[in-house]
Amino acid sequence: MIQSEVFYLFCIISIGYIFGNIKIKGFSLDITAMLIVALVAGHFGMVISDNFKFFGLAIFIYAVGLQSGPGFFENIKKDGVRLNILAAILLSSIFFIIVAIGLYFKMPISVIEGIFTGSLTSVPSLAAALEVKNDPIISVIFGLVYPFGILATVLYIRLLPFIFRVDLAQELERYELAQREKYPDILTKNYMITNDNFSKNATTKQQIESMSGTIIQRIEAQKEESCLIEENPILHHNDVVRACGTLENLKKLELILGKEMQETHEFHDDMKVFRLLVSSKEIVGKKIASLGELKSMRAVITKVRRAGIDITAHPSLTLRLGDKLYVVAPSEYSQRVTKIIGDDLLKYPAADFLPISLGIMLGIIVGSIPIALPFIGSIKLSFVGGILLVALILGRRGRIGPIVTQLSPHSTSMLKTLGQLIFVATLGTNAGKYLVEAISANGFIPVYIAIFALIFVLTCMALLCRFVFKMNFLNILGLLSGSMTSTPTLSMANSISKSDYPSISYAAVYPLSLVLAILFSQLGLKLW
């Protein structure tokens, strides 16, 4: 077994991990060290088959998509158009700079295409170029530029915060603060119903909640029959109501009810406030409105705390693993309410492999479906694009029927780490075995052109995003990685930022960037 690929793989991971964690004045190579070790190992004949690479890539991309899914669609609505325009500018700039330099030096178009696809380290782009012109020189130049393209972009992402003198810890803090500002604090206040209309018209609790956007958690009725026993009781004049919501929504409620009570009010009921973590598979991925068992016990979810942010518990809100729920319920049902919600993340299954395997399988199928485009022909999302798209959707939904697609944080982290280590180690050995031969045959000029185009365009785009659009540096790192459809640079971005926030921008621009990279790889061969 010492001569086996499994032994080679874990040797490279172990040595690369050790060197990657050595810090000199606060700087470490991180995952770049593993890539360098793998390139050297590949040159000396330690080769790992592509099956390992695709396995690592599959679980890494699936975990990234699953984790990014909830924030991805929200990000697309708000910043998606701008991010994708910037990604398109970045890709087209790299393409036209490489073409212009190549034509200036009178290089064959096949060499230029090899430089472009190799600089992006994009196998789908290479495959698309070979479909138009099956010239082996494209593959040779791709193989020459490919390892240097990976090394240059990964190192550049690693050095970019130092170049811009950015403190990533402060950027992370600003990012989370900006997220919190999007979600105002949820407040709780008491009101006495003094609006005379409640004496004339029968108005229910749900009607008031719908009009004000608040959640009514307790009612002390002046009439005995009006107690909060049924799910949707009628409110009466002089009833005392405790409600929670944003300051803006509570002001709406005050206009409807008539009077906020400034003094503390003691409710004479058996209701108790519970703070519980969502950890039960039975409710992960379900909407609050569908939790009928809680309603039957008169339990009201008043607030959801997610990733440090308070969210109003609207009936349409989908619950995620690890959400902290504020629940008001009769004290006699404390054990039943706790059992339904879970409140123990350690009891959540470490990893349910059925949704993982089904998701990856479905992603590979989706990536294999040809998509017809006018003037270009049919293209495919590819292995990576299909898995990422499916994972984003599954991450957003949380569950499909009885199958819960969301994983525990520990499982997601393990999948990502394992996937990226296997992927980078395999990638490096396969690139390293032809590195010296390719340099001997073609020299370093293709490499110089690729690195110049990459560094120049990435620097200009980083300057534009930082100083013109005032973007958070975590979003910039994700944008640059996604625009190049580069998984190793995303790994580096997540690693140095000690967060997964770059993955959101990465996922937002990856699909369009992949399509554009494929189109550009064919465009050059058709135009020249």
C-alpha positions in Angstrom: 0.0 0.0 0.0 3.0 2.4 0.3 3.1 2.6 -3.5 -0.7 3.3 -3.7 -2.3 6.6 -4.7 -4.1 6.7 -1.3 -0.7 6.8 0.5 0.6 9.5 -1.9 -2.5 11.5 -1.4 -2.2 11.6 2.4 1.5 12.2 2.3 1.0 15.3 0.2 -1.9 16.5 2.4 0.2 16.0 5.6 3.4 17.7 4.3 1.4 20.5 2.7 -0.6 21.1 5.8 2.5 21.3 8.0 4.3 23.8 5.7 1.1 25.7 5.1 0.7 26.5 8.8 4.2 27.8 9.3 3.9 31.5 10.0 6.7 34.1 9.3 5.7 37.6 10.6 2.1 36.6 10.6 2.2 35.4 7.0 1.6 31.7 6.0 1.2 30.0 2.6 -1.8 28.1 3.8 -3.3 26.0 1.0 -0.7 27.3 -1.5 1.9 25.2 0.3 -0.1 22.0 -0.4 -0.3 23.0 -4.1 3.5 23.6 -4.3 4.2 20.2 -2.5 1.8 18.5 -5.0 3.5 20.1 -8.0 6.9 18.9 -6.8 5.5 15.4 -6.1 3.9 15.2 -9.5 7.2 16.2 -11.2 8.9 13.3 -9.5 6.2 10.8 -10.6 3.9 10.8 -7.6 0.6 10.9 -9.6 -2.9 10.6 -8.3 -5.7 9.7 -10.7 -8.4 12.3 -11.7 -11.1 10.3 -9.9 -9.8 11.6 -6.6 -9.8 15.1 -8.1 -13.4 14.9 -9.1 -14.4 13.3 -5.8 -12.8 16.1 -3.8 -14.2 18.8 -6.1 -17.7 17.3 -5.9 -18.0 17.3 -2.1 -16.2 20.7 -1.8 -18.5 22.5 -4.3 -21.6 20.7 -2.9 -20.8 21.9 0.7 -20.1 25.4 -0.6 -23.4 25.6 -2.5 -25.3 24.1 0.4 -23.9 26.6 2.9 -24.3 29.6 0.5 -27.8 28.7 -0.7 -29.8 30.7 1.9 -27.8 33.9 1.4 -27.2 33.4 -2.4 -30.7 34.2 -3.6 -31.0 37.2 -1.3 -27.7 38.5 -2.5 -28.7 38.0 -6.1 -31.8 40.2 -5.6 -29.8 43.0 -4.0 -26.3 43.0 -5.6 -26.5 40.3 -8.2 -26.7 42.5 -11.2 -23.8 44.7 -10.2 -21.6 41.7 -9.2 -22.3 39.9 -12.5 -21.5 43.0 -14.6 -18.2 43.3 -12.8 -17.5 39.6 -13.3 -18.2 40.0 -17.1 -15.9 43.0 -17.3 -13.1 41.1 -15.5 -13.4 38.1 -17.8 -13.7 40.0 -21.0 -10.7 42.2 -20.0 -8.5 39.1 -19.4 -9.6 37.6 -22.7 -9.0 40.8 -24.8 -5.6 41.5 -23.1 -4.3 38.0 -23.8 -5.6 38.1 -27.4 -4.1 41.6 -28.0 -0.7 40.5 -26.7 -0.8 37.2 -28.5 -1.6 38.9 -31.9 1.1 41.5 -31.3 3.7 38.7 -30.9 2.1 37.0 -34.0 1.2 33.8 -32.0 -1.1 31.2 -33.5 -4.7 31.5 -32.3 -4.4 28.0 -30.8 -1.6 29.2 -28.5 -3.6 32.2 -27.5 -6.6 30.0 -26.6 -4.3 27.7 -24.6 -3.0 30.8 -22.7 -6.6 32.0 -22.0 -8.1 28.7 -20.8 -4.9 27.9 -18.8 -4.9 31.3 -17.1 -8.5 30.7 -15.9 -7.5 27.0 -15.1 -10.9 26.2 -16.7 -11.2 22.7 -18.0 -14.8 23.3 -19.4 -13.3 26.2 -21.4 -10.5 24.0 -22.7 -13.1 21.3 -23.7 -15.2 24.0 -25.4 -12.2 25.3 -27.4 -11.2 21.7 -28.5 -14.7 21.2 -29.8 -14.3 24.1 -32.2 -10.7 23.2 -33.1 -9.1 19.9 -32.1 -5.6 21.3 -32.1 -3.2 19.5 -29.6 -1.2 22.8 -29.1 -4.2 24.2 -27.2 -3.9 21.4 -24.6 -0.1 21.7 -24.5 -0.2 25.4 -23.7 -3.1 24.9 -21.3 -1.0 22.3 -19.5 2.0 24.8 -19.3 0.0 27.8 -18.1 -2.4 25.9 -15.8 -0.2 25.2 -12.7 1.3 28.7 -12.9 -2.3 30.2 -13.2 -3.4 28.3 -10.1 -0.3 29.3 -8.1 -0.4 32.9 -9.2 -4.1 33.5 -8.4 -4.0 31.6 -5.1 -0.9 33.5 -4.0 -2.4 36.8 -5.3 -5.6 36.3 -3.2 -3.4 35.5 -0.2 -1.3 38.7 -0.7 -4.2 41.0 -1.7 -5.1 42.0 1.9 -1.5 42.9 2.5 -1.2 44.9 -0.7 -4.3 46.9 0.1 -3.4 47.0 3.8 -6.7 45.6 4.8 -7.5 44.0 8.2 -9.7 41.1 7.3 -10.9 40.8 10.9 -12.2 44.3 10.7 -13.8 43.6 7.3 -15.5 40.5 8.8 -16.8 42.7 11.6 -18.1 45.3 9.2 -19.7 42.6 7.0 -21.6 41.2 10.0 -22.5 44.7 11.2 -24.0 45.5 7.7 -25.9 42.3 7.8 -27.4 43.2 11.2 -28.3 46.7 9.9 -30.5 45.0 7.3 -32.4 43.4 10.1 -33.5 45.9 12.7 -33.7 44.8 16.4 -36.9 43.0 17.4 -38.5 44.8 20.4 -41.2 43.7 22.8 -43.9 46.1 24.1 -47.2 46.1 25.9 -50.4 47.8 24.6 -53.8 48.5 25.9 -56.5 48.4 23.2 -58.2 51.9 23.4 -59.3 52.1 19.8 -63.2 52.3 19.9 -63.4 50.3 16.7 -62.6 47.2 18.6 -65.9 47.6 20.5 -67.8 47.7 17.2 -66.1 45.2 15.0 -64.8 41.7 15.6 -61.1 41.8 14.9 -58.9 38.8 15.3 -55.3 38.4 16.4 -54.1 37.3 12.9 -55.7 40.3 11.3 -53.8 42.7 13.5 -50.6 40.7 12.9 -51.1 40.9 9.2 -51.8 44.6 9.2 -48.8 45.6 11.5 -46.2 42.9 10.7 -45.8 42.1 14.4 -46.2 38.9 16.4 -48.7 39.0 19.3 -47.4 36.7 21.9 -49.7 37.3 24.9 -53.2 38.6 25.5 -54.8 39.5 28.8 -58.5 39.8 28.0 -61.0 41.8 30.0 -63.7 39.3 29.1 -63.3 35.8 30.4 -64.2 34.1 27.2 -61.5 36.1 25.3 -58.5 34.3 26.8 -55.8 33.1 24.4 -57.0 29.5 24.3 -57.8 29.3 20.6 -55.3 29.9 17.8 -56.8 33.1 16.5 -58.9 34.8 19.3 -60.9 38.0 18.8 -59.4 41.1 20.4 -61.6 43.4 22.5 -61.5 47.0 23.7 -59.4 47.3 26.9 -57.5 44.0 26.3 -53.8 44.2 27.1 -51.5 42.8 24.4 -47.8 42.0 24.4 -46.3 42.1 20.9 -42.9 42.0 19.3 -41.6 43.4 16.1 -39.3 46.0 14.6 -39.7 49.6 15.9 -41.4 50.6 12.6 -43.9 47.8 12.8 -44.6 48.4 16.5 -45.5 52.0 15.6 -48.0 50.7 13.1 -49.4 48.5 15.8 -49.8 51.5 18.2 -51.8 53.3 15.6 -54.1 50.3 15.3 -54.5 49.5 19.0 -54.4 53.0 20.4 -52.0 53.1 23.4 -48.6 51.8 24.4 -48.3 51.0 28.1 -45.2 52.6 29.5 -45.4 50.9 32.9 -44.5 47.2 33.4 -47.5 44.9 33.1 -47.7 41.5 34.8 -49.7 39.0 32.8 -51.8 36.7 34.9 -51.4 33.5 32.9 -49.3 30.4 32.9 -47.2 31.5 29.8 -43.4 31.1 29.8 -40.7 32.3 27.5 -38.4 29.6 26.1 -35.1 30.1 24.2 -34.5 27.0 22.1 -32.1 26.0 19.3 -33.6 24.3 16.2 -32.0 20.9 16.1 -34.8 18.5 15.3 -34.9 17.0 11.8 -38.7 17.2 12.0 -38.8 21.0 11.7 -35.5 21.9 9.9 -36.5 23.3 6.5 -40.1 23.8 7.5 -42.1 27.1 7.6 -43.3 28.4 10.9 -46.9 28.3 9.7 -46.7 24.5 9.1 -45.8 23.7 12.8 -49.3 22.6 13.7 -48.3 20.8 16.9 -46.9 24.0 18.4 -50.2 25.8 17.6 -52.2 23.1 19.3 -50.3 23.9 22.5 -50.8 27.7 22.1 -47.1 28.1 21.6 -46.1 31.2 19.7 -42.7 31.7 18.1 -42.0 35.4 18.6 -38.5 35.9 17.3 -35.8 34.0 15.5 -32.1 34.8 16.1 -30.0 33.6 13.1 -26.2 34.3 12.8 -26.4 37.0 15.4 -29.4 38.7 13.7 -32.9 39.0 15.0 -35.6 38.1 12.5 -39.4 38.5 12.9 -41.0 35.1 13.1 -43.4 35.5 10.1 -45.4 32.4 9.3 -43.6 32.1 5.9 -40.1 32.0 7.5 -38.3 28.8 6.9 -36.4 27.4 9.9 -32.7 26.5 9.6 -30.6 24.2 11.7 -29.1 26.2 14.6 -31.8 29.0 14.7 -32.5 30.3 18.2 -36.2 30.5 18.7 -37.9 32.7 21.3 -41.1 30.8 22.1 -44.0 31.8 24.4 -46.0 28.8 25.6 -47.8 27.5 28.6 -45.3 26.2 31.2 -47.1 22.9 31.4 -46.0 22.1 27.8 -42.3 23.0 28.4 -41.0 19.4 27.7 -43.2 18.9 24.6 -42.2 22.2 23.1 -38.5 21.5 23.8 -38.8 18.1 22.2 -40.4 19.4 19.0 -37.7 22.1 18.5 -34.8 19.9 19.7 -32.5 22.4 21.6 -29.5 20.1 21.3 -27.3 20.4 18.2 -25.2 17.4 19.4 -28.1 15.1 18.8 -28.5 16.2 15.2 -27.1 13.5 12.8 -23.5 14.2 12.0 -24.1 13.6 8.3 -27.0 12.1 6.5 -25.4 10.8 3.3 -28.6 10.2 1.4 -29.2 13.9 0.5 -25.5 14.4 -0.1 -25.2 11.5 -2.6 -28.6 12.4 -4.2 -27.6 16.1 -4.5 -24.3 15.4 -6.1 -25.8 12.8 -8.5 -28.5 15.3 -9.5 -25.9 18.0 -9.9 -23.8 15.9 -12.3 -27.0 15.2 -14.4 -27.9 18.9 -14.5 -24.3 19.8 -15.5 -24.5 17.3 -18.4 -27.6 18.8 -20.0 -26.8 20.8 -23.1 -28.1 24.4 -23.3 -28.6 25.9 -26.8 -27.4 29.4 -27.2 -27.9 31.5 -30.4 -24.8 31.8 -32.7 -22.8 29.7 -30.3 -24.4 26.3 -30.2 -25.0 24.2 -27.2 -22.9 24.5 -24.0 -23.1 22.7 -20.6 -22.9 23.9 -17.1 -20.3 21.2 -16.5 -19.6 19.0 -13.5 -18.9 22.0 -11.2 -21.7 24.3 -12.4 -24.4 21.6 -12.2 -23.4 20.5 -8.6 -23.2 24.2 -7.5 -26.6 25.0 -8.9 -28.3 22.1 -7.3 -26.6 22.6 -4.0 -27.7 26.3 -3.9 -31.3 25.3 -4.5 -31.2 22.5 -1.9 -29.4 24.9 0.6 -32.2 27.4 0.1 -35.0 24.9 0.5 -33.6 23.1 3.5 -35.7 20.0 2.8 -37.6 18.1 0.1 -40.5 16.3 1.6 -39.1 14.0 4.3 -35.5 14.4 3.2 -33.6 17.1 5.1 -30.9 18.6 2.8 -29.3 20.9 5.4 -26.2 19.6 7.2 -24.9 20.4 10.6 -22.2 23.1 10.7 -19.6 20.4 11.6 -20.5 18.2 8.7 -20.4 21.1 6.3 -17.0 22.2 7.5 -15.7 18.6 7.3 -17.0 18.2 3.7 -15.4 21.4 2.5 -12.1 20.8 4.2 -11.8 17.2 3.0 -12.9 18.1 -0.5 -10.5 21.0 -1.0 -7.5 19.1 0.4 -8.1 16.1 -1.9 -8.8 18.4 -4.9 -5.7 20.5 -4.5 -3.4 17.6 -3.9 -4.6 15.7 -7.0 -4.7 18.9 -9.1 -1.1 19.6 -8.3 0.3 16.2 -9.0 -1.4 16.0 -12.4 -0.1 19.5 -13.4 3.4 18.8 -12.1 4.1 15.8 -14.1 4.2 17.7 -17.4 5.5 21.0 -16.1 9.2 20.8 -16.9 8.5 19.2 -20.4 6.1 22.0 -21.3 8.5 24.7 -20.2 11.3 23.1 -22.2 9.1 22.9 -25.4 7.4 26.4 -25.2 9.5 28.5 -22.9 7.9 30.9 -20.3 6.4 33.5 -22.6 2.8 32.0 -22.5 3.2 31.9 -18.7 4.3 35.5 -18.5 1.4 36.7 -20.7 -1.1 34.8 -18.6 0.2 36.0 -15.3 0.5 39.6 -16.5 -3.1 39.6 -17.8 -4.4 38.0 -14.5 -2.6 40.3 -12.1 -3.2 43.4 -14.0 -7.0 42.8 -14.4 -7.4 41.5 -10.9 -5.7 44.5 -9.4 -7.7 47.0 -11.5 -10.9 45.2 -10.5 -10.0 45.1 -6.8 -9.2 48.9 -7.0 -12.5 49.6 -8.7 -14.5 47.5 -6.2 -12.7 48.9 -3.2 -12.4 52.6 -3.9 -15.3 53.3 -6.4 -18.0 50.9 -5.2 -16.7 50.8 -1.6 -17.3 47.0 -1.4 -16.4 44.9 1.6 -13.1 43.1 1.0 -14.8 39.7 1.7 -17.1 40.3 -1.2 -14.2 41.4 -3.4 -12.4 38.1 -2.7 -15.5 36.1 -3.5 -16.1 38.1 -6.7 -12.5 37.7 -8.0 -12.6 33.9 -7.3 -16.0 33.4 -8.8 -15.2 35.5 -11.9 -12.3 33.2 -12.6 -14.4 30.1 -11.7 -11.4 29.2 -9.5 -12.1 26.8 -6.7 -8.6 27.0 -5.2 -8.8 30.8 -4.9 -12.1 30.4 -3.1 -10.5 28.0 -0.7 -7.8 30.6 0.0 -10.3 33.4 0.4 -12.4 31.5 2.9 -9.2 30.4 4.7 -7.6 33.8 5.2 -10.9 35.5 6.0 -11.8 32.8 8.6 -15.3 32.8 7.3 -17.5 31.5 4.4 -18.8 34.9 3.4 -16.7 35.1 0.2 -18.6 32.0 -0.9 -21.8 34.0 -1.3 -20.3 36.4 -3.9 -18.5 33.5 -5.5 -21.7 31.6 -6.0 -23.5 34.7 -7.2 -21.2 35.2 -10.2 -20.0 31.7 -10.9 -22.7 30.5 -13.3 -22.5 33.5 -15.6 -18.7 33.5 -15.4 -18.5 29.9 -16.4 -20.8 30.5 -19.4 -18.7 33.5 -20.5 -15.5 31.7 -20.1 -16.8 28.9 -22.4 -18.1 31.5 -24.9 -14.8 33.4 -25.0 -12.8 30.2 -25.4 -14.8 29.5 -28.6 -15.1 33.1 -29.7 -11.3 33.6 -30.4 -11.2 30.5 -32.6 -14.2 31.6 -34.6 -13.1 35.2 -35.1 -9.4 34.6 -36.0 
